[in-house]
PDB file of C-alpha atoms in Angstrom:
ATOM      1  CA  MET A   1      -1.656  -5.971 -20.122  1.00 83.00           C
ATOM      2  CA  LEU A   2       0.435  -2.931 -20.957  1.00 87.00           C
ATOM      3  CA  LYS A   3      -0.623   0.677 -20.466  1.00 85.00           C
ATOM      4  CA  MET A   4       1.417   3.861 -20.742  1.00 84.00           C
ATOM      5  CA  TYR A   5       0.706   7.255 -19.252  1.00 84.00           C
ATOM      6  CA  SER A   6       2.303  10.596 -19.984  1.00 81.00           C
ATOM      7  CA  THR A   7       2.010  14.004 -18.308  1.00 81.00           C
ATOM      8  CA  ASP A   8       2.103  17.140 -20.405  1.00 79.00           C
ATOM      9  CA  MET A   9       4.804  19.362 -18.886  1.00 77.00           C
ATOM     10  CA  GLN A  10       2.907  22.519 -19.814  1.00 77.00           C
ATOM     11  CA  THR A  11      -0.524  21.632 -18.420  1.00 79.00           C
ATOM     12  CA  ASN A  12       0.436  18.809 -15.998  1.00 75.00           C
ATOM     13  CA  ILE A  13      -2.468  16.794 -17.400  1.00 78.00           C
ATOM     14  CA  THR A  14      -1.839  13.034 -17.384  1.00 80.00           C
ATOM     15  CA  GLU A  15      -3.354  10.875 -20.106  1.00 81.00           C
ATOM     16  CA  GLU A  16      -2.956   7.380 -21.474  1.00 79.00           C
ATOM     17  CA  THR A  17      -0.682   7.200 -24.503  1.00 82.00           C
ATOM     18  CA  LYS A  18       0.460   4.634 -27.057  1.00 85.00           C
ATOM     19  CA  GLU A  19       3.750   6.351 -27.810  1.00 84.00           C
ATOM     20  CA  PHE A  20       7.036   5.568 -26.077  1.00 84.00           C
ATOM     21  CA  LYS A  21       8.551   8.855 -24.983  1.00 85.00           C
ATOM     22  CA  LYS A  22      10.676  10.118 -22.126  1.00 85.00           C
ATOM     23  CA  GLY A  23       8.769  10.784 -18.933  1.00 83.00           C
ATOM     24  CA  ASN A  24       6.287   7.947 -19.503  1.00 86.00           C
ATOM     25  CA  TRP A  25       4.927   5.742 -16.758  1.00 86.00           C
ATOM     26  CA  ILE A  26       4.615   2.202 -18.117  1.00 87.00           C
ATOM     27  CA  ASN A  27       2.280  -0.071 -16.145  1.00 88.00           C
ATOM     28  CA  MET A  28       2.642  -3.798 -16.876  1.00 89.00           C
ATOM     29  CA  VAL A  29       0.147  -6.238 -15.368  1.00 90.00           C
ATOM     30  CA  SER A  30       0.778  -9.920 -16.090  1.00 88.00           C
ATOM     31  CA  PRO A  31       2.582  -8.964 -19.313  1.00 86.00           C
ATOM     32  CA  THR A  32       2.942 -11.387 -22.205  1.00 89.00           C
ATOM     33  CA  GLU A  33       6.322 -12.421 -23.573  1.00 90.00           C
ATOM     34  CA  ASP A  34       5.810 -10.136 -26.558  1.00 90.00           C
ATOM     35  CA  GLU A  35       5.072  -7.161 -24.306  1.00 89.00           C
ATOM     36  CA  ILE A  36       8.171  -7.817 -22.197  1.00 88.00           C
ATOM     37  CA  LYS A  37      10.396  -8.062 -25.252  1.00 90.00           C
ATOM     38  CA  MET A  38       8.860  -4.971 -26.846  1.00 88.00           C
ATOM     39  CA  VAL A  39       9.357  -2.801 -23.735  1.00 86.00           C
ATOM     40  CA  CYS A  40      12.928  -3.995 -23.232  1.00 84.00           C
ATOM     41  CA  SER A  41      13.707  -3.382 -26.890  1.00 86.00           C
ATOM     42  CA  LYS A  42      12.197   0.106 -26.944  1.00 86.00           C
ATOM     43  CA  LEU A  43      13.868   1.150 -23.687  1.00 85.00           C
ATOM     44  CA  GLU A  44      17.109  -0.742 -24.385  1.00 85.00           C
ATOM     45  CA  ILE A  45      17.131  -2.562 -21.060  1.00 85.00           C
ATOM     46  CA  GLN A  46      17.555  -6.170 -19.979  1.00 85.00           C
ATOM     47  CA  GLU A  47      14.574  -8.385 -19.180  1.00 84.00           C
ATOM     48  CA  ASP A  48      15.855  -9.502 -15.762  1.00 86.00           C
ATOM     49  CA  PHE A  49      14.249  -6.785 -13.645  1.00 86.00           C
ATOM     50  CA  ILE A  50      10.832  -7.310 -15.232  1.00 87.00           C
ATOM     51  CA  ARG A  51      11.034 -11.062 -14.717  1.00 88.00           C
ATOM     52  CA  TYR A  52      12.192 -10.624 -11.102  1.00 87.00           C
ATOM     53  CA  SER A  53       9.093  -8.515 -10.485  1.00 88.00           C
ATOM     54  CA  LEU A  54       6.875 -11.326 -11.783  1.00 89.00           C
ATOM     55  CA  ASP A  55       8.434 -13.959  -9.499  1.00 88.00           C
ATOM     56  CA  GLU A  56       6.015 -14.549  -6.629  1.00 86.00           C
ATOM     57  CA  GLU A  57       8.886 -15.693  -4.392  1.00 86.00           C
ATOM     58  CA  GLU A  58      10.771 -12.392  -4.691  1.00 88.00           C
ATOM     59  CA  LYS A  59      11.197 -10.436  -1.473  1.00 89.00           C
ATOM     60  CA  ALA A  60      11.237  -6.675  -0.999  1.00 90.00           C
ATOM     61  CA  ARG A  61      14.622  -5.298  -2.003  1.00 90.00           C
ATOM     62  CA  ILE A  62      16.512  -2.742  -4.095  1.00 89.00           C
ATOM     63  CA  ASP A  63      18.761  -3.729  -6.990  1.00 88.00           C
ATOM     64  CA  ILE A  64      20.868  -1.579  -9.311  1.00 88.00           C
ATOM     65  CA  GLU A  65      21.988  -2.576 -12.811  1.00 84.00           C
ATOM     66  CA  GLU A  66      24.814  -0.293 -13.868  1.00 81.00           C
ATOM     67  CA  ASP A  67      25.084  -1.706 -17.408  1.00 79.00           C
ATOM     68  CA  ASP A  68      21.807  -0.134 -18.558  1.00 79.00           C
ATOM     69  CA  ASN A  69      21.461   2.328 -15.659  1.00 82.00           C
ATOM     70  CA  THR A  70      18.275   0.868 -14.188  1.00 86.00           C
ATOM     71  CA  ILE A  71      17.134   0.655 -10.576  1.00 90.00           C
ATOM     72  CA  LEU A  72      14.719  -2.001  -9.350  1.00 91.00           C
ATOM     73  CA  TYR A  73      12.496  -1.572  -6.319  1.00 92.00           C
ATOM     74  CA  ILE A  74      10.519  -4.612  -5.223  1.00 93.00           C
ATOM     75  CA  ILE A  75       7.988  -4.239  -2.418  1.00 92.00           C
ATOM     76  CA  ASP A  76       5.376  -6.637  -1.071  1.00 93.00           C
ATOM     77  CA  ILE A  77       1.760  -5.594  -1.403  1.00 92.00           C
ATOM     78  CA  PRO A  78      -1.277  -7.137   0.339  1.00 92.00           C
ATOM     79  CA  THR A  79      -3.998  -8.782  -1.678  1.00 90.00           C
ATOM     80  CA  ILE A  80      -7.064 -10.975  -1.205  1.00 88.00           C
ATOM     81  CA  GLU A  81      -7.302 -14.308  -2.996  1.00 86.00           C
ATOM     82  CA  LYS A  82     -10.124 -16.816  -3.283  1.00 82.00           C
ATOM     83  CA  GLU A  83      -9.227 -20.277  -2.069  1.00 76.00           C
ATOM     84  CA  ARG A  84     -11.886 -22.999  -1.808  1.00 75.00           C
ATOM     85  CA  ASP A  85     -14.692 -20.409  -1.677  1.00 75.00           C
ATOM     86  CA  LYS A  86     -13.079 -18.430   1.120  1.00 80.00           C
ATOM     87  CA  LYS A  87     -11.039 -15.242   1.332  1.00 84.00           C
ATOM     88  CA  VAL A  88      -7.334 -15.556   2.037  1.00 87.00           C
ATOM     89  CA  TYR A  89      -5.115 -12.583   2.839  1.00 89.00           C
ATOM     90  CA  VAL A  90      -1.698 -12.928   1.211  1.00 91.00           C
ATOM     91  CA  THR A  91       1.060 -10.750  -0.200  1.00 91.00           C
ATOM     92  CA  MET A  92       2.673 -10.545  -3.609  1.00 91.00           C
ATOM     93  CA  PRO A  93       5.630  -8.595  -5.024  1.00 92.00           C
ATOM     94  CA  ILE A  94       5.360  -5.567  -7.247  1.00 92.00           C
ATOM     95  CA  GLY A  95       8.309  -4.106  -9.139  1.00 92.00           C
ATOM     96  CA  ILE A  96       9.044  -0.429  -9.736  1.00 91.00           C
ATOM     97  CA  ILE A  97      11.833   0.073 -12.274  1.00 90.00           C
ATOM     98  CA  PHE A  98      13.614   3.369 -12.903  1.00 89.00           C
ATOM     99  CA  VAL A  99      15.044   3.451 -16.420  1.00 88.00           C
ATOM    100  CA  ARG A 100      17.719   6.122 -16.330  1.00 82.00           C
ATOM    101  CA  ASP A 101      15.988   9.500 -15.935  1.00 80.00           C
ATOM    102  CA  ASP A 102      13.615   8.658 -18.768  1.00 85.00           C
ATOM    103  CA  TYR A 103      10.961   6.132 -17.702  1.00 86.00           C
ATOM    104  CA  ILE A 104       9.394   4.447 -14.706  1.00 89.00           C
ATOM    105  CA  ILE A 105       7.877   0.976 -15.047  1.00 90.00           C
ATOM    106  CA  THR A 106       5.547  -0.785 -12.617  1.00 90.00           C
ATOM    107  CA  VAL A 107       5.287  -4.563 -12.967  1.00 91.00           C
ATOM    108  CA  SER A 108       2.869  -6.885 -11.163  1.00 90.00           C
ATOM    109  CA  GLN A 109       1.571 -10.424 -11.589  1.00 89.00           C
ATOM    110  CA  LYS A 110      -2.079  -9.376 -11.471  1.00 87.00           C
ATOM    111  CA  SER A 111      -4.303  -6.345 -11.194  1.00 86.00           C
ATOM    112  CA  ASN A 112      -4.046  -4.903  -7.697  1.00 84.00           C
ATOM    113  CA  GLU A 113      -5.551  -2.249  -5.466  1.00 83.00           C
ATOM    114  CA  ILE A 114      -2.296  -0.332  -5.048  1.00 84.00           C
ATOM    115  CA  ILE A 115      -1.875   0.725  -8.668  1.00 84.00           C
ATOM    116  CA  GLU A 116      -5.624   1.082  -9.185  1.00 82.00           C
ATOM    117  CA  SER A 117      -5.870   3.387  -6.162  1.00 79.00           C
ATOM    118  CA  LEU A 118      -3.498   5.879  -7.769  1.00 77.00           C
ATOM    119  CA  LYS A 119      -5.672   8.546  -9.349  1.00 68.00           C
ATOM    120  CA  ILE A 120      -4.284   9.263 -12.794  1.00 70.00           C
ATOM    121  CA  GLU A 121      -5.076  12.969 -12.510  1.00 64.00           C
ATOM    122  CA  GLN A 122      -2.856  13.164  -9.406  1.00 74.00           C
ATOM    123  CA  ILE A 123       0.122  11.465 -11.069  1.00 80.00           C
ATOM    124  CA  ILE A 124       2.918  13.461 -12.648  1.00 79.00           C
ATOM    125  CA  THR A 125       4.703  10.789 -14.643  1.00 77.00           C
ATOM    126  CA  TYR A 126       7.955  12.680 -15.093  1.00 80.00           C
ATOM    127  CA  LYS A 127       8.233  13.003 -11.287  1.00 83.00           C
ATOM    128  CA  LYS A 128       9.382   9.425 -10.942  1.00 84.00           C
ATOM    129  CA  SER A 129      10.548   9.649  -7.331  1.00 85.00           C
ATOM    130  CA  ARG A 130       7.180  11.073  -6.299  1.00 87.00           C
ATOM    131  CA  LEU A 131       5.355   8.221  -8.051  1.00 87.00           C
ATOM    132  CA  LEU A 132       7.447   5.663  -6.146  1.00 89.00           C
ATOM    133  CA  LEU A 133       6.668   7.357  -2.835  1.00 90.00           C
ATOM    134  CA  GLN A 134       2.967   7.537  -3.686  1.00 90.00           C
ATOM    135  CA  ILE A 135       3.059   3.772  -4.209  1.00 91.00           C
ATOM    136  CA  PHE A 136       4.820   3.363  -0.842  1.00 92.00           C
ATOM    137  CA  TYR A 137       2.125   5.402   0.870  1.00 92.00           C
ATOM    138  CA  ALA A 138      -0.796   3.714  -0.908  1.00 91.00           C
ATOM    139  CA  ASN A 139       0.684   0.323  -0.025  1.00 93.00           C
ATOM    140  CA  ALA A 140       1.013   1.141   3.681  1.00 93.00           C
ATOM    141  CA  ARG A 141      -2.576   2.418   3.720  1.00 93.00           C
ATOM    142  CA  ARG A 142      -3.764  -0.761   2.017  1.00 93.00           C
ATOM    143  CA  PHE A 143      -2.039  -2.891   4.662  1.00 93.00           C
ATOM    144  CA  LEU A 144      -3.827  -0.906   7.376  1.00 94.00           C
ATOM    145  CA  SER A 145      -7.168  -1.298   5.615  1.00 92.00           C
ATOM    146  CA  LEU A 146      -6.833  -5.078   5.328  1.00 93.00           C
ATOM    147  CA  LEU A 147      -5.599  -5.358   8.917  1.00 93.00           C
ATOM    148  CA  TYR A 148      -8.833  -3.719  10.080  1.00 92.00           C
ATOM    149  CA  LYS A 149     -10.759  -6.299   8.041  1.00 92.00           C
ATOM    150  CA  ILE A 150      -8.715  -9.144   9.519  1.00 90.00           C
ATOM    151  CA  ASN A 151      -9.436  -7.860  13.019  1.00 89.00           C
ATOM    152  CA  LYS A 152     -13.169  -7.808  12.250  1.00 90.00           C
ATOM    153  CA  GLU A 153     -12.969 -11.395  11.014  1.00 87.00           C
ATOM    154  CA  ILE A 154     -11.077 -12.430  14.158  1.00 85.00           C
ATOM    155  CA  GLU A 155     -13.810 -10.904  16.343  1.00 85.00           C
ATOM    156  CA  SER A 156     -16.568 -12.513  14.263  1.00 84.00           C
ATOM    157  CA  THR A 157     -14.914 -15.939  14.431  1.00 80.00           C
ATOM    158  CA  GLU A 158     -14.373 -15.589  18.187  1.00 79.00           C
ATOM    159  CA  ASN A 159     -18.093 -14.945  18.670  1.00 80.00           C
ATOM    160  CA  LYS A 160     -18.941 -18.059  16.655  1.00 77.00           C
ATOM    161  CA  LEU A 161     -16.470 -20.107  18.682  1.00 73.00           C
ATOM    162  CA  LYS A 162     -18.227 -19.076  21.896  1.00 72.00           C
ATOM    163  CA  ASP A 163     -21.349 -20.873  20.681  1.00 70.00           C
ATOM    164  CA  SER A 164     -19.732 -23.959  19.184  1.00 66.00           C
ATOM    165  CA  LEU A 165     -16.171 -25.161  18.855  1.00 62.00           C
ATOM    166  CA  GLN A 166     -16.334 -26.353  15.260  1.00 66.00           C
ATOM    167  CA  ASN A 167     -13.407 -27.190  13.029  1.00 71.00           C
ATOM    168  CA  LYS A 168     -14.572 -24.608  10.480  1.00 76.00           C
ATOM    169  CA  GLU A 169     -14.048 -21.707  12.889  1.00 76.00           C
ATOM    170  CA  LEU A 170     -10.747 -23.069  14.176  1.00 77.00           C
ATOM    171  CA  LEU A 171      -9.427 -23.477  10.634  1.00 81.00           C
ATOM    172  CA  LYS A 172     -10.513 -19.904   9.903  1.00 82.00           C
ATOM    173  CA  MET A 173      -8.451 -18.714  12.864  1.00 82.00           C
ATOM    174  CA  LEU A 174      -5.445 -20.648  11.565  1.00 84.00           C
ATOM    175  CA  ASP A 175      -5.815 -19.015   8.139  1.00 86.00           C
ATOM    176  CA  LEU A 176      -5.919 -15.561   9.730  1.00 88.00           C
ATOM    177  CA  GLU A 177      -2.880 -16.378  11.841  1.00 88.00           C
ATOM    178  CA  LYS A 178      -0.993 -17.403   8.697  1.00 89.00           C
ATOM    179  CA  SER A 179      -2.035 -14.178   6.947  1.00 90.00           C
ATOM    180  CA  LEU A 180      -0.682 -12.105   9.833  1.00 92.00           C
ATOM    181  CA  VAL A 181       2.655 -13.910   9.534  1.00 92.00           C
ATOM    182  CA  TYR A 182       2.802 -13.006   5.826  1.00 91.00           C
ATOM    183  CA  PHE A 183       1.926  -9.396   6.629  1.00 93.00           C
ATOM    184  CA  THR A 184       4.560  -9.159   9.364  1.00 93.00           C
ATOM    185  CA  THR A 185       7.332 -10.397   7.085  1.00 92.00           C
ATOM    186  CA  SER A 186       6.280  -8.142   4.206  1.00 92.00           C
ATOM    187  CA  LEU A 187       5.863  -4.999   6.303  1.00 94.00           C
ATOM    188  CA  LYS A 188       9.290  -5.377   7.867  1.00 94.00           C
ATOM    189  CA  SER A 189      10.901  -5.974   4.458  1.00 93.00           C
ATOM    190  CA  ASN A 190       9.137  -2.913   3.044  1.00 93.00           C
ATOM    191  CA  GLU A 191      10.345  -0.880   6.004  1.00 93.00           C
ATOM    192  CA  VAL A 192      13.959  -1.724   5.166  1.00 93.00           C
ATOM    193  CA  VAL A 193      13.425  -0.628   1.546  1.00 91.00           C
ATOM    194  CA  MET A 194      11.869   2.679   2.604  1.00 91.00           C
ATOM    195  CA  GLU A 195      14.563   3.375   5.184  1.00 90.00           C
ATOM    196  CA  LYS A 196      17.234   2.876   2.515  1.00 88.00           C
ATOM    197  CA  THR A 197      15.363   5.285   0.255  1.00 86.00           C
ATOM    198  CA  THR A 198      15.435   8.035   2.907  1.00 85.00           C
ATOM    199  CA  ARG A 199      19.201   8.335   2.546  1.00 80.00           C
ATOM    200  CA  GLY A 200      18.762   9.796  -0.937  1.00 70.00           C
ATOM    201  CA  LYS A 201      21.679   7.829  -2.372  1.00 76.00           C
ATOM    202  CA  ILE A 202      19.624   5.548  -4.609  1.00 79.00           C
ATOM    203  CA  ILE A 203      17.139   8.005  -6.098  1.00 80.00           C
ATOM    204  CA  LYS A 204      17.101  11.770  -5.830  1.00 79.00           C
ATOM    205  CA  LEU A 205      14.627  13.078  -3.265  1.00 79.00           C
ATOM    206  CA  TYR A 206      13.207  16.583  -3.379  1.00 78.00           C
ATOM    207  CA  GLU A 207      12.050  18.490  -0.330  1.00 78.00           C
ATOM    208  CA  GLU A 208       8.365  17.836  -0.970  1.00 79.00           C
ATOM    209  CA  ASP A 209       9.133  14.138  -1.525  1.00 80.00           C
ATOM    210  CA  GLU A 210      10.580  13.759   1.955  1.00 84.00           C
ATOM    211  CA  ASP A 211       7.221  14.530   3.566  1.00 85.00           C
ATOM    212  CA  VAL A 212       5.472  11.868   1.467  1.00 87.00           C
ATOM    213  CA  LEU A 213       8.155   9.310   2.306  1.00 89.00           C
ATOM    214  CA  GLU A 214       7.981  10.174   6.004  1.00 90.00           C
ATOM    215  CA  ASP A 215       4.193   9.708   5.955  1.00 91.00           C
ATOM    216  CA  ALA A 216       4.605   6.346   4.213  1.00 92.00           C
ATOM    217  CA  ILE A 217       7.144   5.185   6.818  1.00 93.00           C
ATOM    218  CA  ILE A 218       4.863   6.295   9.673  1.00 94.00           C
ATOM    219  CA  GLU A 219       1.900   4.424   8.173  1.00 94.00           C
ATOM    220  CA  ASN A 220       4.065   1.343   7.643  1.00 94.00           C
ATOM    221  CA  LYS A 221       5.284   1.432  11.263  1.00 94.00           C
ATOM    222  CA  GLN A 222       1.689   1.739  12.429  1.00 94.00           C
ATOM    223  CA  ALA A 223       0.791  -1.325  10.357  1.00 94.00           C
ATOM    224  CA  ILE A 224       3.703  -3.244  11.930  1.00 94.00           C
ATOM    225  CA  GLU A 225       2.439  -2.355  15.421  1.00 94.00           C
ATOM    226  CA  MET A 226      -1.111  -3.334  14.512  1.00 92.00           C
ATOM    227  CA  VAL A 227      -0.139  -6.681  13.040  1.00 92.00           C
ATOM    228  CA  LYS A 228       1.884  -7.435  16.185  1.00 93.00           C
ATOM    229  CA  ILE A 229      -1.084  -6.613  18.426  1.00 92.00           C
ATOM    230  CA  TYR A 230      -3.492  -8.679  16.330  1.00 90.00           C
ATOM    231  CA  SER A 231      -1.034 -11.592  16.237  1.00 89.00           C
ATOM    232  CA  ASP A 232      -0.684 -11.525  20.027  1.00 89.00           C
ATOM    233  CA  ILE A 233      -4.462 -11.406  20.457  1.00 86.00           C
ATOM    234  CA  LEU A 234      -4.966 -14.243  17.981  1.00 85.00           C
ATOM    235  CA  ASN A 235      -2.252 -16.392  19.572  1.00 84.00           C
ATOM    236  CA  GLY A 236      -3.782 -15.818  23.000  1.00 83.00           C
ATOM    237  CA  THR A 237      -7.219 -16.708  21.672  1.00 79.00           C
ATOM    238  CA  MET A 238      -5.949 -19.877  20.005  1.00 78.00           C
ATOM    239  CA  ASP A 239      -4.181 -20.926  23.225  1.00 79.00           C
ATOM    240  CA  THR A 240      -7.360 -20.278  25.212  1.00 76.00           C
ATOM    241  CA  TYR A 241      -9.508 -22.355  22.892  1.00 75.00           C
ATOM    242  CA  ALA A 242      -6.902 -25.115  22.856  1.00 76.00           C
ATOM    243  CA  SER A 243      -7.181 -25.214  26.656  1.00 76.00           C
ATOM    244  CA  ILE A 244     -10.989 -25.202  26.448  1.00 75.00           C
ATOM    245  CA  ILE A 245     -10.964 -28.104  23.985  1.00 75.00           C
ATOM    246  CA  SER A 246      -8.533 -30.004  26.208  1.00 78.00           C
ATOM    247  CA  ASN A 247     -10.698 -29.369  29.286  1.00 78.00           C
ATOM    248  CA  ASN A 248     -13.846 -30.442  27.439  1.00 76.00           C
ATOM    249  CA  LEU A 249     -12.129 -33.627  26.322  1.00 79.00           C
ATOM    250  CA  ASN A 250     -10.964 -34.332  29.877  1.00 81.00           C
ATOM    251  CA  ALA A 251     -14.506 -33.772  31.160  1.00 78.00           C
ATOM    252  CA  VAL A 252     -15.965 -36.170  28.595  1.00 81.00           C
ATOM    253  CA  MET A 253     -13.335 -38.803  29.380  1.00 84.00           C
ATOM    254  CA  LYS A 254     -14.025 -38.400  33.111  1.00 82.00           C
ATOM    255  CA  ILE A 255     -17.762 -38.922  32.597  1.00 83.00           C
ATOM    256  CA  LEU A 256     -17.219 -41.919  30.310  1.00 85.00           C
ATOM    257  CA  THR A 257     -14.879 -43.489  32.859  1.00 83.00           C
ATOM    258  CA  SER A 258     -17.446 -42.969  35.634  1.00 83.00           C
ATOM    259  CA  VAL A 259     -20.290 -44.431  33.548  1.00 84.00           C
ATOM    260  CA  THR A 260     -18.109 -47.426  32.663  1.00 86.00           C
ATOM    261  CA  PHE A 261     -17.391 -47.952  36.369  1.00 83.00           C
ATOM    262  CA  ILE A 262     -21.106 -47.833  37.260  1.00 82.00           C
ATOM    263  CA  LEU A 263     -22.086 -50.209  34.445  1.00 83.00           C
ATOM    264  CA  ALA A 264     -19.364 -52.626  35.541  1.00 86.00           C
ATOM    265  CA  ILE A 265     -21.192 -53.257  38.864  1.00 83.00           C
ATOM    266  CA  PRO A 266     -24.239 -55.133  37.465  1.00 83.00           C
ATOM    267  CA  THR A 267     -21.965 -56.845  34.956  1.00 83.00           C
ATOM    268  CA  LEU A 268     -19.734 -58.115  37.783  1.00 82.00           C
ATOM    269  CA  ILE A 269     -22.699 -59.279  39.870  1.00 78.00           C
ATOM    270  CA  ALA A 270     -24.276 -61.039  36.872  1.00 77.00           C
ATOM    271  CA  SER A 271     -20.953 -62.740  36.118  1.00 77.00           C
ATOM    272  CA  VAL A 272     -20.592 -63.999  39.697  1.00 74.00           C
ATOM    273  CA  TRP A 273     -24.173 -65.310  39.913  1.00 71.00           C
ATOM    274  CA  GLY A 274     -23.742 -66.945  36.540  1.00 71.00           C
ATOM    275  CA  MET A 275     -21.083 -69.321  37.898  1.00 69.00           C
ATOM    276  CA  ASN A 276     -21.972 -73.002  38.102  1.00 65.00           C
ATOM    277  CA  VAL A 277     -21.535 -73.154  41.915  1.00 64.00           C
ATOM    278  CA  GLU A 278     -23.806 -72.816  44.938  1.00 69.00           C
ATOM    279  CA  LEU A 279     -24.599 -69.111  45.564  1.00 67.00           C
ATOM    280  CA  PRO A 280     -26.998 -67.149  47.829  1.00 71.00           C
ATOM    281  CA  PHE A 281     -30.601 -66.764  46.570  1.00 66.00           C
ATOM    282  CA  GLN A 282     -29.867 -69.315  43.850  1.00 66.00           C
ATOM    283  CA  ARG A 283     -32.917 -71.432  44.720  1.00 69.00           C
ATOM    284  CA  SER A 284     -35.156 -68.604  45.868  1.00 69.00           C
ATOM    285  CA  PRO A 285     -38.058 -67.685  43.527  1.00 76.00           C
ATOM    286  CA  LEU A 286     -37.226 -64.044  44.282  1.00 76.00           C
ATOM    287  CA  GLY A 287     -33.514 -64.517  43.618  1.00 70.00           C
ATOM    288  CA  PHE A 288     -33.454 -62.557  40.364  1.00 74.00           C
ATOM    289  CA  ALA A 289     -35.376 -59.656  41.899  1.00 81.00           C
ATOM    290  CA  ILE A 290     -33.108 -59.595  44.949  1.00 77.00           C
ATOM    291  CA  ILE A 291     -29.946 -59.591  42.834  1.00 78.00           C
ATOM    292  CA  THR A 292     -31.395 -56.851  40.634  1.00 80.00           C
ATOM    293  CA  VAL A 293     -32.240 -54.697  43.657  1.00 84.00           C
ATOM    294  CA  ILE A 294     -28.735 -55.223  45.075  1.00 81.00           C
ATOM    295  CA  SER A 295     -27.223 -54.186  41.718  1.00 82.00           C
ATOM    296  CA  VAL A 296     -29.395 -51.058  41.568  1.00 85.00           C
ATOM    297  CA  ILE A 297     -28.525 -50.100  45.158  1.00 86.00           C
ATOM    298  CA  LEU A 298     -24.803 -50.557  44.514  1.00 84.00           C
ATOM    299  CA  CYS A 299     -25.082 -48.493  41.282  1.00 83.00           C
ATOM    300  CA  VAL A 300     -26.883 -45.704  43.154  1.00 86.00           C
ATOM    301  CA  ILE A 301     -24.241 -45.741  45.907  1.00 85.00           C
ATOM    302  CA  ALA A 302     -21.468 -45.630  43.283  1.00 82.00           C
ATOM    303  CA  THR A 303     -23.217 -42.760  41.467  1.00 82.00           C
ATOM    304  CA  ILE A 304     -23.575 -40.725  44.678  1.00 83.00           C
ATOM    305  CA  TRP A 305     -19.926 -41.351  45.559  1.00 81.00           C
ATOM    306  CA  LEU A 306     -18.736 -40.328  42.082  1.00 77.00           C
ATOM    307  CA  LYS A 307     -20.848 -37.153  42.206  1.00 80.00           C
ATOM    308  CA  ARG A 308     -19.276 -36.202  45.520  1.00 80.00           C
ATOM    309  CA  LYS A 309     -15.884 -36.705  43.911  1.00 75.00           C
ATOM    310  CA  HIS A 310     -17.023 -34.416  41.042  1.00 75.00           C
ATOM    311  CA  MET A 311     -16.566 -37.211  38.534  1.00 73.00           C
ATOM    312  CA  LEU A 312     -20.039 -36.828  37.012  1.00 72.00           C
ATOM    313  CA  ASN A 313     -20.288 -33.017  36.883  1.00 66.00           C
TER     314      ASN A 313
END
């Protein structure tokens, strides 16, 4: 999908346009080959930066192509994906390309909350630096929003685990732990990109832009602190439940061992009295009853002894 927006310099009203002209914001979402070639042809730029932005393995970074005077910003943005009927929190790259002083292009693999959250009426397309910083800020806010949701899911899963230690809940905790790892890596990479931008050597920053960038950096740092706290809590919770599972297993094994020991008593007595030799009570009509009573008494004694040793608790 390809959409272009242009702001009228007289009225500062931003509208969608079909015409390529200086000052445009070009938004590309999962673009086709024809769209990529058309944009590169119209703007006289190479395809590399657009294709980098569509590579899901790309990490947050800044790249400069002096041949066609383009600057590439790649940042990681958070998103929610459906995987086997469950929500998974992951990150994906989004590219912001400055084409000389003429155009700004945003490129992403799929529709995302960051670009959609930008209100068109608040965008001035010819203020390219401001648009970049607005994306920075919206991205940091989105990370914070999803971190709150992750924390709620952690608390909900913990409550379910208190009632029953099922694999479903434990696997959910593992998924959330993995998501927090993705978020940590992405937030720190984004922080490096924003810190480099503050120096003003890559793109020109105006006085009003510096406040927006500072707010974005503060929000990003807050997200980094939050993800660290949630990761520590989740790791502690996982360790606790691992200990609980281990203790429960030990308790079950202890009980099974004790029961096996008790059941071995009548088995041993029956084996001895089953030998083809002369034994006590062998010829007595009450022999079976006597042996049974002896077995029961010995089992009761063994049970009492094991309880005192806390083997059957």
